[in-house]
XYZ file of C-alpha atoms in Angstrom:
359
model
C 3.835 16.488 26.282
C 3.163 12.701 27.005
C 2.335 10.728 23.607
C 1.662 7.123 23.313
C 1.739 5.502 19.804
C -0.093 1.816 19.500
C 1.386 -0.011 16.986
C 5.252 -0.072 15.716
C 4.360 -0.359 11.814
C 5.341 2.217 9.558
C 2.665 4.889 10.448
C 3.682 4.566 14.098
C 7.443 4.676 13.667
C 7.160 7.910 11.317
C 4.962 9.621 13.591
C 7.678 9.019 16.402
C 10.382 10.066 14.047
C 8.518 13.485 13.553
C 7.750 13.933 17.445
C 11.372 13.465 18.054
C 12.361 16.617 16.148
C 9.842 18.490 18.183
C 11.656 17.161 21.414
C 8.819 14.929 22.299
C 9.694 11.524 23.480
C 6.851 9.121 22.610
C 6.113 5.678 23.985
C 5.357 2.964 21.228
C 3.424 -0.276 22.257
C 3.826 -2.949 19.955
C 1.799 -6.122 20.469
C 4.782 -8.326 18.627
C 7.692 -9.292 19.799
C 9.778 -7.783 16.781
C 9.623 -4.350 14.703
C 8.693 -5.328 11.066
C 5.948 -7.421 9.053
C 5.207 -10.857 10.193
C 6.225 -12.516 6.936
C 8.837 -11.157 4.336
C 7.441 -9.298 1.138
C 8.433 -6.862 -1.400
C 6.152 -3.494 -2.119
C 6.383 -1.446 -4.816
C 6.658 2.473 -5.115
C 5.923 2.753 -8.910
C 6.217 6.522 -9.922
C 2.939 6.725 -11.728
C 0.936 5.524 -8.726
C 2.250 8.367 -6.538
C 1.936 11.398 -8.501
C 2.120 14.275 -8.076
C 5.214 12.968 -6.031
C 7.828 12.308 -8.583
C 10.585 10.352 -6.389
C 9.329 8.747 -2.999
C 12.825 8.212 -1.956
C 13.643 12.110 -2.329
C 10.272 13.307 -1.005
C 10.777 11.015 2.204
C 14.396 12.504 2.427
C 13.733 15.947 1.706
C 10.227 16.399 3.071
C 10.418 14.558 6.530
C 14.233 13.655 6.964
C 13.741 9.962 6.659
C 16.215 7.954 4.558
C 15.173 4.941 2.806
C 17.490 2.553 0.886
C 15.234 0.679 -1.894
C 15.784 -2.941 -2.761
C 16.289 -1.955 -6.331
C 15.046 0.777 -8.907
C 12.259 -0.708 -11.461
C 13.260 -0.557 -14.817
C 10.943 -2.652 -16.381
C 7.297 -3.136 -15.790
C 5.151 -6.042 -17.357
C 1.369 -5.562 -17.656
C -0.562 -8.832 -18.232
C -4.254 -9.109 -19.168
C -5.872 -12.364 -20.368
C -4.701 -12.080 -23.922
C -2.329 -9.185 -23.967
C 0.999 -8.363 -22.259
C 2.655 -4.662 -22.354
C 6.069 -3.898 -21.383
C 7.359 -0.522 -20.399
C 11.222 0.238 -20.057
C 12.379 3.281 -18.379
C 15.527 4.226 -16.150
C 13.771 4.810 -13.268
C 9.938 3.759 -13.126
C 10.021 3.656 -9.305
C 11.479 1.536 -6.414
C 11.135 -1.896 -4.715
C 11.184 -1.885 -0.964
C 11.492 -4.667 1.380
C 8.948 -5.497 4.084
C 9.589 -8.012 6.849
C 11.509 -8.375 9.817
C 15.345 -7.883 8.370
C 17.439 -4.858 9.356
C 17.114 -3.553 5.870
C 13.199 -3.826 5.616
C 11.224 -0.534 5.324
C 10.116 -0.401 8.672
C 13.315 -1.358 10.446
C 15.122 1.381 8.316
C 12.624 4.008 10.097
C 13.231 2.263 13.319
C 16.872 2.511 13.064
C 16.739 6.335 12.690
C 14.848 6.706 16.101
C 16.796 8.621 18.892
C 14.451 9.074 21.837
C 11.603 6.712 21.571
C 10.717 4.162 23.934
C 9.733 0.944 22.245
C 7.598 -1.674 24.284
C 7.585 -4.862 22.699
C 5.181 -7.547 23.452
C 2.808 -4.795 24.791
C -0.979 -4.574 23.648
C -1.797 -0.918 23.999
C -5.098 -0.477 25.365
C -6.394 2.777 24.048
C -8.953 3.559 26.901
C -6.474 2.976 29.463
C -3.784 5.086 27.562
C -6.232 7.923 26.577
C -6.274 8.660 30.317
C -2.501 8.409 30.969
C -1.316 10.246 28.264
C -2.360 13.590 26.409
C -2.286 11.948 23.071
C -2.829 8.536 21.853
C -2.112 7.757 18.260
C -3.679 4.598 16.591
C -1.137 2.988 14.430
C -2.282 -0.469 14.499
C -2.106 -1.316 10.612
C -5.622 -2.200 10.475
C -9.226 -0.500 11.040
C -10.361 -2.829 14.021
C -10.042 0.121 16.630
C -11.385 2.616 14.131
C -14.460 0.349 13.416
C -14.918 -0.253 17.149
C -15.364 3.391 17.881
C -17.869 3.841 15.029
C -15.412 5.978 12.821
C -14.784 3.539 9.845
C -16.444 2.915 6.425
C -15.155 0.019 4.469
C -14.572 0.729 0.453
C -12.828 -2.818 -0.473
C -12.571 -5.807 1.139
C -10.195 -8.684 -0.346
C -8.093 -11.599 0.666
C -4.376 -11.685 0.006
C -2.476 -14.963 -0.807
C 1.160 -14.841 -0.999
C 4.362 -16.593 -1.196
C 8.175 -16.183 -1.376
C 8.964 -18.069 -4.544
C 12.446 -19.239 -5.887
C 13.385 -18.862 -9.515
C 15.471 -16.848 -11.942
C 14.340 -13.184 -11.680
C 15.392 -9.875 -13.229
C 15.787 -7.676 -10.155
C 14.442 -4.605 -11.896
C 11.249 -5.817 -13.221
C 7.856 -5.696 -11.723
C 5.324 -7.805 -13.350
C 1.365 -7.376 -12.572
C -1.644 -9.123 -13.750
C -5.305 -8.360 -14.345
C -7.739 -11.386 -14.994
C -11.333 -11.893 -13.727
C -11.210 -15.466 -13.879
C -8.915 -15.576 -10.730
C -8.508 -12.243 -9.300
C -12.132 -11.003 -9.824
C -11.833 -7.123 -9.372
C -8.328 -7.726 -7.749
C -5.017 -8.429 -9.253
C -1.590 -10.330 -8.916
C 1.955 -9.456 -8.956
C 5.478 -10.481 -8.806
C 8.255 -8.452 -7.406
C 11.702 -9.776 -6.859
C 13.950 -9.452 -3.984
C 16.726 -10.234 -5.915
C 17.856 -12.529 -8.896
C 16.753 -15.814 -7.307
C 14.050 -14.841 -4.970
C 10.741 -12.889 -5.284
C 7.353 -12.120 -3.720
C 4.414 -13.683 -5.685
C 0.895 -12.016 -4.430
C -2.622 -12.643 -5.462
C -5.473 -10.147 -4.308
C -9.029 -11.412 -4.647
C -11.810 -9.073 -4.187
C -15.165 -10.153 -2.146
C -13.787 -13.655 -1.419
C -14.274 -15.873 1.455
C -11.176 -16.668 3.328
C -12.002 -20.585 2.544
C -12.258 -19.874 -1.146
C -8.788 -18.043 -1.494
C -6.743 -20.989 -2.102
C -8.935 -22.289 -5.096
C -8.276 -18.588 -6.756
C -4.475 -18.888 -5.821
C -4.327 -22.543 -7.623
C -6.300 -21.213 -10.593
C -3.934 -17.976 -10.932
C -0.914 -20.531 -11.018
C -2.478 -22.747 -13.359
C -3.405 -20.043 -15.717
C -0.339 -18.299 -16.013
C 1.748 -21.698 -15.995
C 3.661 -20.474 -12.840
C 5.841 -23.561 -11.403
C 8.242 -21.596 -9.120
C 9.429 -23.278 -5.704
C 7.765 -21.711 -2.935
C 9.329 -21.485 0.670
C 6.971 -19.254 2.590
C 3.053 -18.737 2.046
C 0.863 -16.581 3.758
C -2.765 -15.443 3.639
C -4.335 -12.102 5.090
C -7.487 -10.069 4.952
C -7.071 -6.773 2.879
C -9.263 -4.067 3.827
C -9.326 -0.568 2.331
C -11.641 2.426 3.538
C -12.080 5.788 5.122
C -12.001 6.877 8.842
C -14.216 9.941 9.911
C -13.266 12.047 11.921
C -9.456 11.170 11.809
C -9.069 12.385 15.246
C -11.643 11.598 18.039
C -10.828 13.353 21.439
C -7.214 12.863 22.111
C -7.165 9.791 19.787
C -5.150 10.091 16.391
C -5.821 7.665 13.625
C -2.917 7.298 10.932
C -1.936 4.680 8.440
C -4.187 1.930 7.746
C -6.225 2.435 10.829
C -7.182 6.169 9.086
C -7.770 4.630 5.647
C -4.388 5.446 4.149
C -4.470 1.877 2.449
C -4.786 2.621 -1.606
C -8.446 1.450 -2.489
C -6.959 0.760 -6.165
C -3.876 -1.283 -5.757
C -3.517 -1.532 -1.804
C 0.060 -0.110 -1.394
C 0.038 2.056 1.773
C 3.533 2.807 2.613
C 3.710 6.573 1.176
C 0.089 7.296 2.958
C 1.358 5.619 6.140
C 4.676 7.754 6.447
C 2.671 10.795 5.716
C -0.098 10.650 7.900
C 2.120 9.395 10.903
C 4.368 12.624 10.270
C 1.429 14.917 9.956
C -0.351 13.671 13.062
C 2.886 14.327 14.789
C 3.108 17.755 13.395
C -0.511 18.341 14.451
C 0.339 17.037 18.076
C 3.202 19.327 18.228
C 2.300 22.505 16.471
C -1.692 22.489 17.281
C -2.592 22.562 13.456
C -5.782 21.079 12.092
C -4.702 17.335 11.381
C -7.605 17.127 8.645
C -6.333 19.886 6.796
C -2.812 18.698 7.063
C -4.234 15.421 5.442
C -6.138 17.596 2.656
C -4.011 16.262 -0.412
C -4.035 12.817 0.680
C -7.882 12.672 1.302
C -8.196 14.139 -2.237
C -5.951 11.735 -3.689
C -7.684 8.664 -2.023
C -11.163 9.810 -3.177
C -9.846 10.200 -6.751
C -8.287 6.574 -6.555
C -11.592 5.308 -5.060
C -13.592 6.907 -7.984
C -10.969 5.172 -10.344
C -11.437 1.763 -8.515
C -15.173 1.747 -9.015
C -15.021 2.465 -12.660
C -12.081 -0.090 -12.974
C -14.447 -2.706 -11.417
C -16.694 -2.349 -14.392
C -14.162 -3.681 -16.782
C -14.242 -7.358 -17.988
C -11.388 -9.212 -19.504
C -11.845 -7.999 -22.867
C -11.810 -4.311 -21.520
C -8.472 -5.404 -19.551
C -7.043 -6.547 -23.141
C -8.078 -3.211 -24.605
C -6.550 -1.227 -21.750
C -3.144 -3.111 -22.145
C -2.992 -2.385 -25.643
C -3.886 1.079 -25.184
C -1.057 1.601 -22.638
C 1.388 0.323 -25.298
C 0.748 2.992 -27.736
C 3.624 5.350 -28.157
C 1.672 8.494 -27.175
C -0.434 7.230 -24.168
C 2.982 5.351 -23.037
C 4.717 8.805 -22.923
C 1.960 10.397 -21.098
C 1.458 7.814 -18.487
C 5.250 7.091 -17.636
C 7.176 9.699 -18.946
C 5.280 12.882 -17.746
C 3.887 13.618 -14.459
C 0.502 13.006 -15.418
C -2.196 12.139 -12.689
C -3.514 9.102 -13.868
C -6.084 8.747 -10.892
C -7.346 12.031 -11.333
C -7.834 12.046 -15.114
C -8.039 8.269 -15.838
C -11.687 7.629 -15.395
C -12.517 9.514 -18.641
C -9.920 6.816 -20.195
C -11.849 4.142 -18.750
C -15.218 5.562 -19.964
C -13.960 5.947 -23.734
C -12.497 2.254 -23.382
C -15.325 0.480 -21.999
C -18.104 2.604 -23.332
C -20.678 5.085 -21.284
C -23.368 2.614 -21.643
C -21.478 0.003 -19.054
C -21.140 2.914 -16.296
C -24.447 4.440 -16.196
């Protein structure tokens, strides 16, 4: 069977990794001249966000045979609202994962485990032409551009990301997240360290024009009194949505092209790997792709409903939420059990904010 994969990102490489297990040698078309993200950053795999998966590193290894070495284990989570701060501690609250072009970045770790796949760098895969030349074409472009072009896309959340690599003194095991309507709107900001001297600082602002993102960035830095030295900066559009159908003719959509980006906090590495692997299993075994993704799709819809309710909160509600997270019983439930926050968390938001705001 001849399989082409358009995109050498995490979902495309994971798809190739699984196809190799079935003795299929795919060809990956990557428009960049390298494997990896165009800028260095850190992403988080926090345990509370990925339930019912308890440990994503073990899950990748045991379920898919993909070995990943994280940057660090998260042992401290700091949640910040306009007038509250809450600190959660634990021996393993999740992981920090490196993105970018370095050999130890997440994408390149998966790439290093490929044995038979042909990677064609500096080549833009044209799905129209490739769909005639190959039995299957996997769309793994990292964005919904082609899905939109094919009329299979619905946007849920549109935002802009402003980020920087910053220098300072950091705890490599600590992640910080901010919620504040004045500079995030319905988004958020976070700081995730590479090591004790370097960190990734990101601001995600919803429904904002590219021309305005710098103003929100300056407001964020001023409001939180952040005076780090910045060595690299970037801006990027951040779109979360849903593709239907997930397979069109001999085209398979995976990763962000199929709607794998989390509509709540925007991290997508788990769904990128899962959708890539499941597309490969569908191709190799003739199984229904959408049925293989049933659990992922259900989880994404829970997160979308949670996001819709979360958007109704104001800064006072954020303060209440951060205070509630610090209560011993709630803290234990959220961070030391396998309670599914996105499945049941909507009720908690209703109780905190009042039903009258949500009807």
